[in-house]
Amino acid sequence: MKTFGTLIAAFGRQYEVRSDAGEILLCVPRGKKSLFACGDRVQIAPTGPGQGVIDKLVERSSLLYRSDAWRQKLIAANATQVVMVVATEPSFSDEFISRCLCAAEDQKLKVLIVLNKTDIVAGLADARSRLAAFAALGYPVLEMSALDNVDTLRARLIGETSLLVGQSGMGKSTLTNALIPEARAETREISEVLDTGKHTTTFARLYPLPEGGGIIDSPGMQTFGLVHLDGEDLEASFREFRPYAGQCRFRDCRHDSEPGCALREAAERGEIEMKRLRQFLQFRAECEQGRRQAQGW
């Protein structure tokens, strides 16, 4: 008998699916294609005790993924909110945050930036200073310590399907454990020598929240490719650029060195950050090069 369920974990060509009746099934896709992501709604057919096959993908409301010239890495489907976790220790990348913001904006998802480990005061002032630019764009920043109290974060998650994303070592799994103790997500100590966290989550998993909604804990990552975004989509994902859309002298302005570029003039006046404009140009160049490589040019 066919039924519907939610894909709660993806690893290789095998998927854990929670049926609408509450049963957990280990499923494989029917056929060779395996383009499913954690959070997907699927139609399944049981094939034995605790096992099933995925017959059909239900249309998604959102799909967050990263890509380079050679492959796409699906991260989560049907999320409503991206929670970017950074920390006072180890150091985090401003560029990584910008890349995640582009992917979230492209899918029209809510964004929350969480500054974790605020109990480590040595790096707190620097972290706050670097996040101030994102707060100025309207992205909410929540300061907390996962080892102390997560109630303020919990309140922001109720009723949402939130994807926790960030670089390794920022404390995503610790946050998951604090929010949902039964999750028992593994955590490891940070490698101080490398100034980066050791990968502790190897696949994304969706955990339901008792108050409603759910969180998807994703593997820590160091890069976030955006090759799947074309120039127009990428430009639109920088929210501060939108008021200047269509104001350049030339219709096909690339915002690089053309005269009468509204974005460059705004950056020179301090209305948008020159750093963000440079990031856009960098991301666009990477995307264009990646697409050329993918096409064998």
PDB file of C-alpha atoms in Angstrom:
ATOM      1  CA  MET A   1       0.000   0.000   0.000  1.00  0.00           C
ATOM      2  CA  LYS A   2       1.462   3.330  -1.049  1.00  0.00           C
ATOM      3  CA  THR A   3       1.662   6.167   1.440  1.00  0.00           C
ATOM      4  CA  PHE A   4       3.374   9.510   1.919  1.00  0.00           C
ATOM      5  CA  GLY A   5       6.149  10.531   4.254  1.00  0.00           C
ATOM      6  CA  THR A   6       8.996  12.945   4.928  1.00  0.00           C
ATOM      7  CA  LEU A   7      12.600  12.127   4.165  1.00  0.00           C
ATOM      8  CA  ILE A   8      14.421  12.678   7.465  1.00  0.00           C
ATOM      9  CA  ALA A   9      17.956  11.552   6.559  1.00  0.00           C
ATOM     10  CA  ALA A  10      19.869  11.040   3.332  1.00  0.00           C
ATOM     11  CA  PHE A  11      23.023   8.989   2.963  1.00  0.00           C
ATOM     12  CA  GLY A  12      24.155   7.607  -0.360  1.00  0.00           C
ATOM     13  CA  ARG A  13      21.276   5.934  -2.181  1.00  0.00           C
ATOM     14  CA  GLN A  14      19.513   5.098   1.062  1.00  0.00           C
ATOM     15  CA  TYR A  15      17.070   7.345   2.845  1.00  0.00           C
ATOM     16  CA  GLU A  16      15.243   7.301   6.152  1.00  0.00           C
ATOM     17  CA  VAL A  17      11.612   8.247   5.664  1.00  0.00           C
ATOM     18  CA  ARG A  18       9.091   8.938   8.410  1.00  0.00           C
ATOM     19  CA  SER A  19       5.694   7.961   7.069  1.00  0.00           C
ATOM     20  CA  ASP A  20       2.682  10.104   7.890  1.00  0.00           C
ATOM     21  CA  ALA A  21       1.627   7.273  10.211  1.00  0.00           C
ATOM     22  CA  GLY A  22       4.872   7.684  12.186  1.00  0.00           C
ATOM     23  CA  GLU A  23       6.723   4.593  10.947  1.00  0.00           C
ATOM     24  CA  ILE A  24      10.433   4.932  10.096  1.00  0.00           C
ATOM     25  CA  LEU A  25      11.376   3.165   6.870  1.00  0.00           C
ATOM     26  CA  LEU A  26      14.757   2.698   5.229  1.00  0.00           C
ATOM     27  CA  CYS A  27      14.032   3.421   1.578  1.00  0.00           C
ATOM     28  CA  VAL A  28      15.775   3.332  -1.769  1.00  0.00           C
ATOM     29  CA  PRO A  29      14.669   5.200  -4.901  1.00  0.00           C
ATOM     30  CA  ARG A  30      12.941   3.359  -7.692  1.00  0.00           C
ATOM     31  CA  GLY A  31      15.207   3.493 -10.722  1.00  0.00           C
ATOM     32  CA  LYS A  32      18.712   4.913 -11.035  1.00  0.00           C
ATOM     33  CA  LYS A  33      18.013   8.541 -10.160  1.00  0.00           C
ATOM     34  CA  SER A  34      18.665   9.547  -6.580  1.00  0.00           C
ATOM     35  CA  LEU A  35      17.955  13.276  -6.486  1.00  0.00           C
ATOM     36  CA  PHE A  36      16.369  13.554  -3.062  1.00  0.00           C
ATOM     37  CA  ALA A  37      17.186  15.789  -0.116  1.00  0.00           C
ATOM     38  CA  CYS A  38      16.514  15.793   3.590  1.00  0.00           C
ATOM     39  CA  GLY A  39      13.085  17.345   4.124  1.00  0.00           C
ATOM     40  CA  ASP A  40      11.592  16.097   0.876  1.00  0.00           C
ATOM     41  CA  ARG A  41       8.010  14.910   0.860  1.00  0.00           C
ATOM     42  CA  VAL A  42       7.799  11.602  -0.992  1.00  0.00           C
ATOM     43  CA  GLN A  43       5.377   8.864  -1.914  1.00  0.00           C
ATOM     44  CA  ILE A  44       6.630   5.488  -0.754  1.00  0.00           C
ATOM     45  CA  ALA A  45       5.648   1.834  -1.019  1.00  0.00           C
ATOM     46  CA  PRO A  46       6.659  -0.534   1.829  1.00  0.00           C
ATOM     47  CA  THR A  47       8.614  -3.580   0.614  1.00  0.00           C
ATOM     48  CA  GLY A  48       9.150  -5.345   3.925  1.00  0.00           C
ATOM     49  CA  PRO A  49       9.496  -4.727   7.663  1.00  0.00           C
ATOM     50  CA  GLY A  50      11.075  -1.306   8.058  1.00  0.00           C
ATOM     51  CA  GLN A  51      11.881  -1.029   4.358  1.00  0.00           C
ATOM     52  CA  GLY A  52      10.378   0.677   1.351  1.00  0.00           C
ATOM     53  CA  VAL A  53      10.909   2.200  -2.052  1.00  0.00           C
ATOM     54  CA  ILE A  54      10.470   5.840  -3.044  1.00  0.00           C
ATOM     55  CA  ASP A  55       8.010   6.111  -5.917  1.00  0.00           C
ATOM     56  CA  LYS A  56       7.456   9.826  -6.300  1.00  0.00           C
ATOM     57  CA  LEU A  57       8.758  13.211  -5.217  1.00  0.00           C
ATOM     58  CA  VAL A  58       6.164  15.724  -4.074  1.00  0.00           C
ATOM     59  CA  GLU A  59       6.725  19.240  -5.424  1.00  0.00           C
ATOM     60  CA  ARG A  60       9.098  21.210  -3.219  1.00  0.00           C
ATOM     61  CA  SER A  61       8.503  24.650  -1.752  1.00  0.00           C
ATOM     62  CA  SER A  62      12.256  25.261  -1.568  1.00  0.00           C
ATOM     63  CA  LEU A  63      15.543  23.511  -2.251  1.00  0.00           C
ATOM     64  CA  LEU A  64      18.845  24.660  -0.818  1.00  0.00           C
ATOM     65  CA  TYR A  65      21.974  23.291  -2.404  1.00  0.00           C
ATOM     66  CA  ARG A  66      25.529  24.171  -3.314  1.00  0.00           C
ATOM     67  CA  SER A  67      27.265  23.535  -6.586  1.00  0.00           C
ATOM     68  CA  ASP A  68      30.523  23.761  -8.481  1.00  0.00           C
ATOM     69  CA  ALA A  69      31.458  22.974 -12.075  1.00  0.00           C
ATOM     70  CA  TRP A  70      31.228  19.237 -11.548  1.00  0.00           C
ATOM     71  CA  ARG A  71      28.381  18.477  -9.196  1.00  0.00           C
ATOM     72  CA  GLN A  72      25.501  19.714  -7.112  1.00  0.00           C
ATOM     73  CA  LYS A  73      25.167  18.863  -3.432  1.00  0.00           C
ATOM     74  CA  LEU A  74      21.575  18.907  -2.219  1.00  0.00           C
ATOM     75  CA  ILE A  75      21.374  20.099   1.390  1.00  0.00           C
ATOM     76  CA  ALA A  76      17.719  20.430   2.377  1.00  0.00           C
ATOM     77  CA  ALA A  77      14.258  20.654   0.845  1.00  0.00           C
ATOM     78  CA  ASN A  78      11.124  22.449   2.037  1.00  0.00           C
ATOM     79  CA  ALA A  79      12.972  24.490   4.643  1.00  0.00           C
ATOM     80  CA  THR A  80      11.383  27.793   5.588  1.00  0.00           C
ATOM     81  CA  GLN A  81      14.346  29.276   7.423  1.00  0.00           C
ATOM     82  CA  VAL A  82      18.131  29.119   7.268  1.00  0.00           C
ATOM     83  CA  VAL A  83      19.906  29.422  10.607  1.00  0.00           C
ATOM     84  CA  MET A  84      23.563  30.269  10.023  1.00  0.00           C
ATOM     85  CA  VAL A  85      25.643  29.282  13.027  1.00  0.00           C
ATOM     86  CA  VAL A  86      28.927  31.082  13.636  1.00  0.00           C
ATOM     87  CA  ALA A  87      31.014  31.230  16.778  1.00  0.00           C
ATOM     88  CA  THR A  88      33.569  33.270  18.645  1.00  0.00           C
ATOM     89  CA  GLU A  89      35.880  30.254  18.295  1.00  0.00           C
ATOM     90  CA  PRO A  90      37.005  28.919  15.838  1.00  0.00           C
ATOM     91  CA  SER A  91      37.052  31.881  13.467  1.00  0.00           C
ATOM     92  CA  PHE A  92      34.365  32.083  10.792  1.00  0.00           C
ATOM     93  CA  SER A  93      34.398  33.343   7.224  1.00  0.00           C
ATOM     94  CA  ASP A  94      32.452  36.470   6.261  1.00  0.00           C
ATOM     95  CA  GLU A  95      32.545  35.270   2.665  1.00  0.00           C
ATOM     96  CA  PHE A  96      30.960  31.947   3.649  1.00  0.00           C
ATOM     97  CA  ILE A  97      28.090  33.845   5.278  1.00  0.00           C
ATOM     98  CA  SER A  98      27.593  35.910   2.116  1.00  0.00           C
ATOM     99  CA  ARG A  99      27.483  32.759   0.007  1.00  0.00           C
ATOM    100  CA  CYS A 100      24.875  31.154   2.267  1.00  0.00           C
ATOM    101  CA  LEU A 101      22.840  34.351   2.200  1.00  0.00           C
ATOM    102  CA  CYS A 102      22.816  34.250  -1.610  1.00  0.00           C
ATOM    103  CA  ALA A 103      21.492  30.688  -1.609  1.00  0.00           C
ATOM    104  CA  ALA A 104      18.855  31.512   1.016  1.00  0.00           C
ATOM    105  CA  GLU A 105      17.740  34.715  -0.717  1.00  0.00           C
ATOM    106  CA  ASP A 106      17.446  32.871  -4.039  1.00  0.00           C
ATOM    107  CA  GLN A 107      14.979  30.456  -2.423  1.00  0.00           C
ATOM    108  CA  LYS A 108      13.202  33.280  -0.560  1.00  0.00           C
ATOM    109  CA  LEU A 109      13.923  31.753   2.832  1.00  0.00           C
ATOM    110  CA  LYS A 110      14.004  33.521   6.175  1.00  0.00           C
ATOM    111  CA  VAL A 111      17.475  33.957   7.652  1.00  0.00           C
ATOM    112  CA  LEU A 112      18.720  33.999  11.221  1.00  0.00           C
ATOM    113  CA  ILE A 113      22.397  34.375  12.118  1.00  0.00           C
ATOM    114  CA  VAL A 114      23.326  32.776  15.442  1.00  0.00           C
ATOM    115  CA  LEU A 115      26.518  33.833  17.176  1.00  0.00           C
ATOM    116  CA  ASN A 116      27.293  30.837  19.360  1.00  0.00           C
ATOM    117  CA  LYS A 117      29.827  30.387  22.174  1.00  0.00           C
ATOM    118  CA  THR A 118      29.429  33.906  23.531  1.00  0.00           C
ATOM    119  CA  ASP A 119      30.804  32.558  26.806  1.00  0.00           C
ATOM    120  CA  ILE A 120      34.220  32.625  25.081  1.00  0.00           C
ATOM    121  CA  VAL A 121      34.771  36.333  25.500  1.00  0.00           C
ATOM    122  CA  ALA A 122      38.189  36.518  23.847  1.00  0.00           C
ATOM    123  CA  GLY A 123      36.749  36.594  20.335  1.00  0.00           C
ATOM    124  CA  LEU A 124      33.385  38.154  21.129  1.00  0.00           C
ATOM    125  CA  ALA A 125      34.120  41.768  20.193  1.00  0.00           C
ATOM    126  CA  ASP A 126      35.667  40.791  16.866  1.00  0.00           C
ATOM    127  CA  ALA A 127      32.756  38.489  16.012  1.00  0.00           C
ATOM    128  CA  ARG A 128      30.222  41.209  16.828  1.00  0.00           C
ATOM    129  CA  SER A 129      32.088  43.721  14.695  1.00  0.00           C
ATOM    130  CA  ARG A 130      32.161  41.395  11.680  1.00  0.00           C
ATOM    131  CA  LEU A 131      28.485  40.524  12.007  1.00  0.00           C
ATOM    132  CA  ALA A 132      27.430  44.166  12.313  1.00  0.00           C
ATOM    133  CA  ALA A 133      27.543  44.569   8.528  1.00  0.00           C
ATOM    134  CA  PHE A 134      25.008  41.768   8.080  1.00  0.00           C
ATOM    135  CA  ALA A 135      22.800  43.126  10.860  1.00  0.00           C
ATOM    136  CA  ALA A 136      22.833  46.481   9.055  1.00  0.00           C
ATOM    137  CA  LEU A 137      21.309  44.720   6.026  1.00  0.00           C
ATOM    138  CA  GLY A 138      18.390  43.572   8.154  1.00  0.00           C
ATOM    139  CA  TYR A 139      19.539  40.058   8.964  1.00  0.00           C
ATOM    140  CA  PRO A 140      18.755  39.283  12.613  1.00  0.00           C
ATOM    141  CA  VAL A 141      21.713  38.230  14.767  1.00  0.00           C
ATOM    142  CA  LEU A 142      21.051  36.209  17.926  1.00  0.00           C
ATOM    143  CA  GLU A 143      23.812  35.865  20.515  1.00  0.00           C
ATOM    144  CA  MET A 144      23.860  32.814  22.749  1.00  0.00           C
ATOM    145  CA  SER A 145      25.789  29.899  24.171  1.00  0.00           C
ATOM    146  CA  ALA A 146      24.514  26.412  23.392  1.00  0.00           C
ATOM    147  CA  LEU A 147      26.002  25.210  26.678  1.00  0.00           C
ATOM    148  CA  ASP A 148      24.050  27.776  28.677  1.00  0.00           C
ATOM    149  CA  ASN A 149      20.514  28.443  27.425  1.00  0.00           C
ATOM    150  CA  VAL A 150      18.835  27.843  24.072  1.00  0.00           C
ATOM    151  CA  ASP A 151      15.363  29.145  24.932  1.00  0.00           C
ATOM    152  CA  THR A 152      15.777  32.342  22.910  1.00  0.00           C
ATOM    153  CA  LEU A 153      16.708  30.302  19.856  1.00  0.00           C
ATOM    154  CA  ARG A 154      13.943  27.787  20.448  1.00  0.00           C
ATOM    155  CA  ALA A 155      11.382  30.581  20.293  1.00  0.00           C
ATOM    156  CA  ARG A 156      12.640  31.519  16.813  1.00  0.00           C
ATOM    157  CA  LEU A 157      12.292  27.935  15.539  1.00  0.00           C
ATOM    158  CA  ILE A 158       8.728  27.099  16.529  1.00  0.00           C
ATOM    159  CA  GLY A 159       6.549  26.514  13.488  1.00  0.00           C
ATOM    160  CA  GLU A 160       9.508  26.714  11.086  1.00  0.00           C
ATOM    161  CA  THR A 161      11.526  24.066   9.288  1.00  0.00           C
ATOM    162  CA  SER A 162      14.965  25.472  10.010  1.00  0.00           C
ATOM    163  CA  LEU A 163      18.180  24.394   8.332  1.00  0.00           C
ATOM    164  CA  LEU A 164      21.229  24.758  10.580  1.00  0.00           C
ATOM    165  CA  VAL A 165      24.202  25.516   8.360  1.00  0.00           C
ATOM    166  CA  GLY A 166      27.728  26.634   9.016  1.00  0.00           C
ATOM    167  CA  GLN A 167      31.381  25.825   8.944  1.00  0.00           C
ATOM    168  CA  SER A 168      32.716  22.908  10.953  1.00  0.00           C
ATOM    169  CA  GLY A 169      33.165  23.461  14.662  1.00  0.00           C
ATOM    170  CA  MET A 170      30.593  26.231  15.116  1.00  0.00           C
ATOM    171  CA  GLY A 171      28.440  24.112  17.425  1.00  0.00           C
ATOM    172  CA  LYS A 172      25.500  23.072  15.242  1.00  0.00           C
ATOM    173  CA  SER A 173      25.351  19.564  16.713  1.00  0.00           C
ATOM    174  CA  THR A 174      25.668  20.943  20.245  1.00  0.00           C
ATOM    175  CA  LEU A 175      22.748  23.252  19.504  1.00  0.00           C
ATOM    176  CA  THR A 176      20.753  20.296  18.202  1.00  0.00           C
ATOM    177  CA  ASN A 177      21.490  18.312  21.371  1.00  0.00           C
ATOM    178  CA  ALA A 178      20.446  21.231  23.547  1.00  0.00           C
ATOM    179  CA  LEU A 179      17.203  21.759  21.640  1.00  0.00           C
ATOM    180  CA  ILE A 180      16.408  18.056  21.278  1.00  0.00           C
ATOM    181  CA  PRO A 181      18.333  16.020  23.882  1.00  0.00           C
ATOM    182  CA  GLU A 182      17.171  12.721  22.422  1.00  0.00           C
ATOM    183  CA  ALA A 183      18.871  13.548  19.139  1.00  0.00           C
ATOM    184  CA  ARG A 184      22.233  12.618  20.700  1.00  0.00           C
ATOM    185  CA  ALA A 185      24.117  14.212  17.820  1.00  0.00           C
ATOM    186  CA  GLU A 186      27.832  13.587  18.126  1.00  0.00           C
ATOM    187  CA  THR A 187      30.159  16.418  19.049  1.00  0.00           C
ATOM    188  CA  ARG A 188      33.926  16.604  19.115  1.00  0.00           C
ATOM    189  CA  GLU A 189      36.474  19.020  20.379  1.00  0.00           C
ATOM    190  CA  ILE A 190      37.741  21.721  18.073  1.00  0.00           C
ATOM    191  CA  SER A 191      41.110  21.218  16.476  1.00  0.00           C
ATOM    192  CA  GLU A 192      42.994  24.255  17.791  1.00  0.00           C
ATOM    193  CA  VAL A 193      45.962  23.506  15.558  1.00  0.00           C
ATOM    194  CA  LEU A 194      43.921  23.819  12.362  1.00  0.00           C
ATOM    195  CA  ASP A 195      41.558  26.468  13.773  1.00  0.00           C
ATOM    196  CA  THR A 196      38.660  24.491  12.361  1.00  0.00           C
ATOM    197  CA  GLY A 197      36.220  21.941  13.683  1.00  0.00           C
ATOM    198  CA  LYS A 198      36.344  18.260  12.938  1.00  0.00           C
ATOM    199  CA  HIS A 199      33.425  17.048  10.862  1.00  0.00           C
ATOM    200  CA  THR A 200      30.974  15.392  13.219  1.00  0.00           C
ATOM    201  CA  THR A 201      27.795  15.238  11.102  1.00  0.00           C
ATOM    202  CA  THR A 202      28.236  13.322   7.856  1.00  0.00           C
ATOM    203  CA  PHE A 203      24.697  13.665   6.539  1.00  0.00           C
ATOM    204  CA  ALA A 204      21.740  15.969   7.055  1.00  0.00           C
ATOM    205  CA  ARG A 205      19.018  14.874   9.465  1.00  0.00           C
ATOM    206  CA  LEU A 206      15.617  16.339  10.248  1.00  0.00           C
ATOM    207  CA  TYR A 207      14.511  16.398  13.880  1.00  0.00           C
ATOM    208  CA  PRO A 208      10.947  17.358  14.845  1.00  0.00           C
ATOM    209  CA  LEU A 209      10.565  19.978  17.561  1.00  0.00           C
ATOM    210  CA  PRO A 210       8.139  19.181  20.408  1.00  0.00           C
ATOM    211  CA  GLU A 211       6.636  22.681  20.082  1.00  0.00           C
ATOM    212  CA  GLY A 212       6.058  22.301  16.344  1.00  0.00           C
ATOM    213  CA  GLY A 213       8.306  22.609  13.338  1.00  0.00           C
ATOM    214  CA  GLY A 214      11.684  20.966  12.954  1.00  0.00           C
ATOM    215  CA  ILE A 215      15.404  21.502  12.528  1.00  0.00           C
ATOM    216  CA  ILE A 216      17.694  20.037   9.898  1.00  0.00           C
ATOM    217  CA  ASP A 217      21.240  19.597  11.165  1.00  0.00           C
ATOM    218  CA  SER A 218      23.585  19.603   8.165  1.00  0.00           C
ATOM    219  CA  PRO A 219      27.245  18.570   7.879  1.00  0.00           C
ATOM    220  CA  GLY A 220      29.788  21.247   8.583  1.00  0.00           C
ATOM    221  CA  MET A 221      31.208  22.681   5.384  1.00  0.00           C
ATOM    222  CA  GLN A 222      34.056  24.953   4.410  1.00  0.00           C
ATOM    223  CA  THR A 223      32.925  25.961   0.915  1.00  0.00           C
ATOM    224  CA  PHE A 224      29.579  26.932  -0.611  1.00  0.00           C
ATOM    225  CA  GLY A 225      29.581  27.028  -4.409  1.00  0.00           C
ATOM    226  CA  LEU A 226      26.907  29.003  -6.262  1.00  0.00           C
ATOM    227  CA  VAL A 227      27.409  27.869  -9.864  1.00  0.00           C
ATOM    228  CA  HIS A 228      23.689  27.098 -10.147  1.00  0.00           C
ATOM    229  CA  LEU A 229      22.890  30.830  -9.910  1.00  0.00           C
ATOM    230  CA  ASP A 230      23.043  32.892 -13.091  1.00  0.00           C
ATOM    231  CA  GLY A 231      24.104  36.540 -13.100  1.00  0.00           C
ATOM    232  CA  GLU A 232      20.616  37.976 -12.624  1.00  0.00           C
ATOM    233  CA  ASP A 233      19.706  35.567  -9.826  1.00  0.00           C
ATOM    234  CA  LEU A 234      23.002  36.203  -8.079  1.00  0.00           C
ATOM    235  CA  GLU A 235      22.583  39.974  -8.279  1.00  0.00           C
ATOM    236  CA  ALA A 236      19.038  39.698  -6.926  1.00  0.00           C
ATOM    237  CA  SER A 237      20.320  37.663  -3.964  1.00  0.00           C
ATOM    238  CA  PHE A 238      22.223  40.709  -2.664  1.00  0.00           C
ATOM    239  CA  ARG A 239      19.291  42.454  -1.025  1.00  0.00           C
ATOM    240  CA  GLU A 240      21.010  45.835  -0.765  1.00  0.00           C
ATOM    241  CA  PHE A 241      21.425  45.943  -4.558  1.00  0.00           C
ATOM    242  CA  ARG A 242      17.700  45.804  -5.264  1.00  0.00           C
ATOM    243  CA  PRO A 243      16.904  49.528  -4.849  1.00  0.00           C
ATOM    244  CA  TYR A 244      19.401  50.263  -7.649  1.00  0.00           C
ATOM    245  CA  ALA A 245      18.058  47.719 -10.126  1.00  0.00           C
ATOM    246  CA  GLY A 246      17.623  49.247 -13.597  1.00  0.00           C
ATOM    247  CA  GLN A 247      19.360  52.514 -12.671  1.00  0.00           C
ATOM    248  CA  CYS A 248      22.678  51.859 -14.443  1.00  0.00           C
ATOM    249  CA  ARG A 249      23.377  53.875 -17.603  1.00  0.00           C
ATOM    250  CA  PHE A 250      23.755  50.728 -19.654  1.00  0.00           C
ATOM    251  CA  ARG A 251      21.095  48.075 -19.661  1.00  0.00           C
ATOM    252  CA  ASP A 252      23.670  45.257 -19.732  1.00  0.00           C
ATOM    253  CA  CYS A 253      25.931  46.810 -17.090  1.00  0.00           C
ATOM    254  CA  ARG A 254      28.115  44.231 -15.342  1.00  0.00           C
ATOM    255  CA  HIS A 255      28.894  46.589 -12.426  1.00  0.00           C
ATOM    256  CA  ASP A 256      32.603  46.221 -13.028  1.00  0.00           C
ATOM    257  CA  SER A 257      34.125  49.260 -14.760  1.00  0.00           C
ATOM    258  CA  GLU A 258      31.281  50.649 -16.885  1.00  0.00           C
ATOM    259  CA  PRO A 259      30.536  54.379 -16.562  1.00  0.00           C
ATOM    260  CA  GLY A 260      27.266  55.302 -14.929  1.00  0.00           C
ATOM    261  CA  CYS A 261      27.036  52.085 -12.861  1.00  0.00           C
ATOM    262  CA  ALA A 262      24.494  52.692 -10.120  1.00  0.00           C
ATOM    263  CA  LEU A 263      25.954  49.993  -7.872  1.00  0.00           C
ATOM    264  CA  ARG A 264      29.517  51.281  -8.053  1.00  0.00           C
ATOM    265  CA  GLU A 265      28.383  54.847  -7.470  1.00  0.00           C
ATOM    266  CA  ALA A 266      26.331  53.718  -4.459  1.00  0.00           C
ATOM    267  CA  ALA A 267      29.359  51.867  -3.096  1.00  0.00           C
ATOM    268  CA  GLU A 268      31.541  54.948  -3.565  1.00  0.00           C
ATOM    269  CA  ARG A 269      28.971  56.996  -1.637  1.00  0.00           C
ATOM    270  CA  GLY A 270      28.996  54.413   1.135  1.00  0.00           C
ATOM    271  CA  GLU A 271      25.362  53.397   0.581  1.00  0.00           C
ATOM    272  CA  ILE A 272      26.391  49.791   0.010  1.00  0.00           C
ATOM    273  CA  GLU A 273      29.585  48.134   1.178  1.00  0.00           C
ATOM    274  CA  MET A 274      32.331  47.999  -1.432  1.00  0.00           C
ATOM    275  CA  LYS A 275      33.329  44.658   0.078  1.00  0.00           C
ATOM    276  CA  ARG A 276      29.949  43.182  -0.787  1.00  0.00           C
ATOM    277  CA  LEU A 277      30.139  44.521  -4.342  1.00  0.00           C
ATOM    278  CA  ARG A 278      33.561  42.895  -4.732  1.00  0.00           C
ATOM    279  CA  GLN A 279      32.140  39.637  -3.388  1.00  0.00           C
ATOM    280  CA  PHE A 280      29.352  39.767  -5.950  1.00  0.00           C
ATOM    281  CA  LEU A 281      31.856  40.250  -8.770  1.00  0.00           C
ATOM    282  CA  GLN A 282      33.956  37.392  -7.410  1.00  0.00           C
ATOM    283  CA  PHE A 283      30.970  35.044  -7.062  1.00  0.00           C
ATOM    284  CA  ARG A 284      29.726  35.904 -10.559  1.00  0.00           C
ATOM    285  CA  ALA A 285      33.150  35.239 -12.084  1.00  0.00           C
ATOM    286  CA  GLU A 286      33.300  31.873 -10.302  1.00  0.00           C
ATOM    287  CA  CYS A 287      29.805  30.951 -11.487  1.00  0.00           C
ATOM    288  CA  GLU A 288      30.564  31.876 -15.090  1.00  0.00           C
ATOM    289  CA  GLN A 289      33.832  29.965 -15.047  1.00  0.00           C
ATOM    290  CA  GLY A 290      32.140  26.968 -13.435  1.00  0.00           C
ATOM    291  CA  ARG A 291      29.446  26.849 -16.091  1.00  0.00           C
ATOM    292  CA  ARG A 292      32.071  27.057 -18.837  1.00  0.00           C
ATOM    293  CA  GLN A 293      33.990  24.184 -17.277  1.00  0.00           C
ATOM    294  CA  ALA A 294      30.798  22.149 -16.921  1.00  0.00           C
ATOM    295  CA  GLN A 295      30.073  22.666 -20.612  1.00  0.00           C
ATOM    296  CA  GLY A 296      33.614  21.697 -21.579  1.00  0.00           C
ATOM    297  CA  TRP A 297      34.629  25.094 -22.907  1.00  0.00           C
TER     298      TRP A 297
END
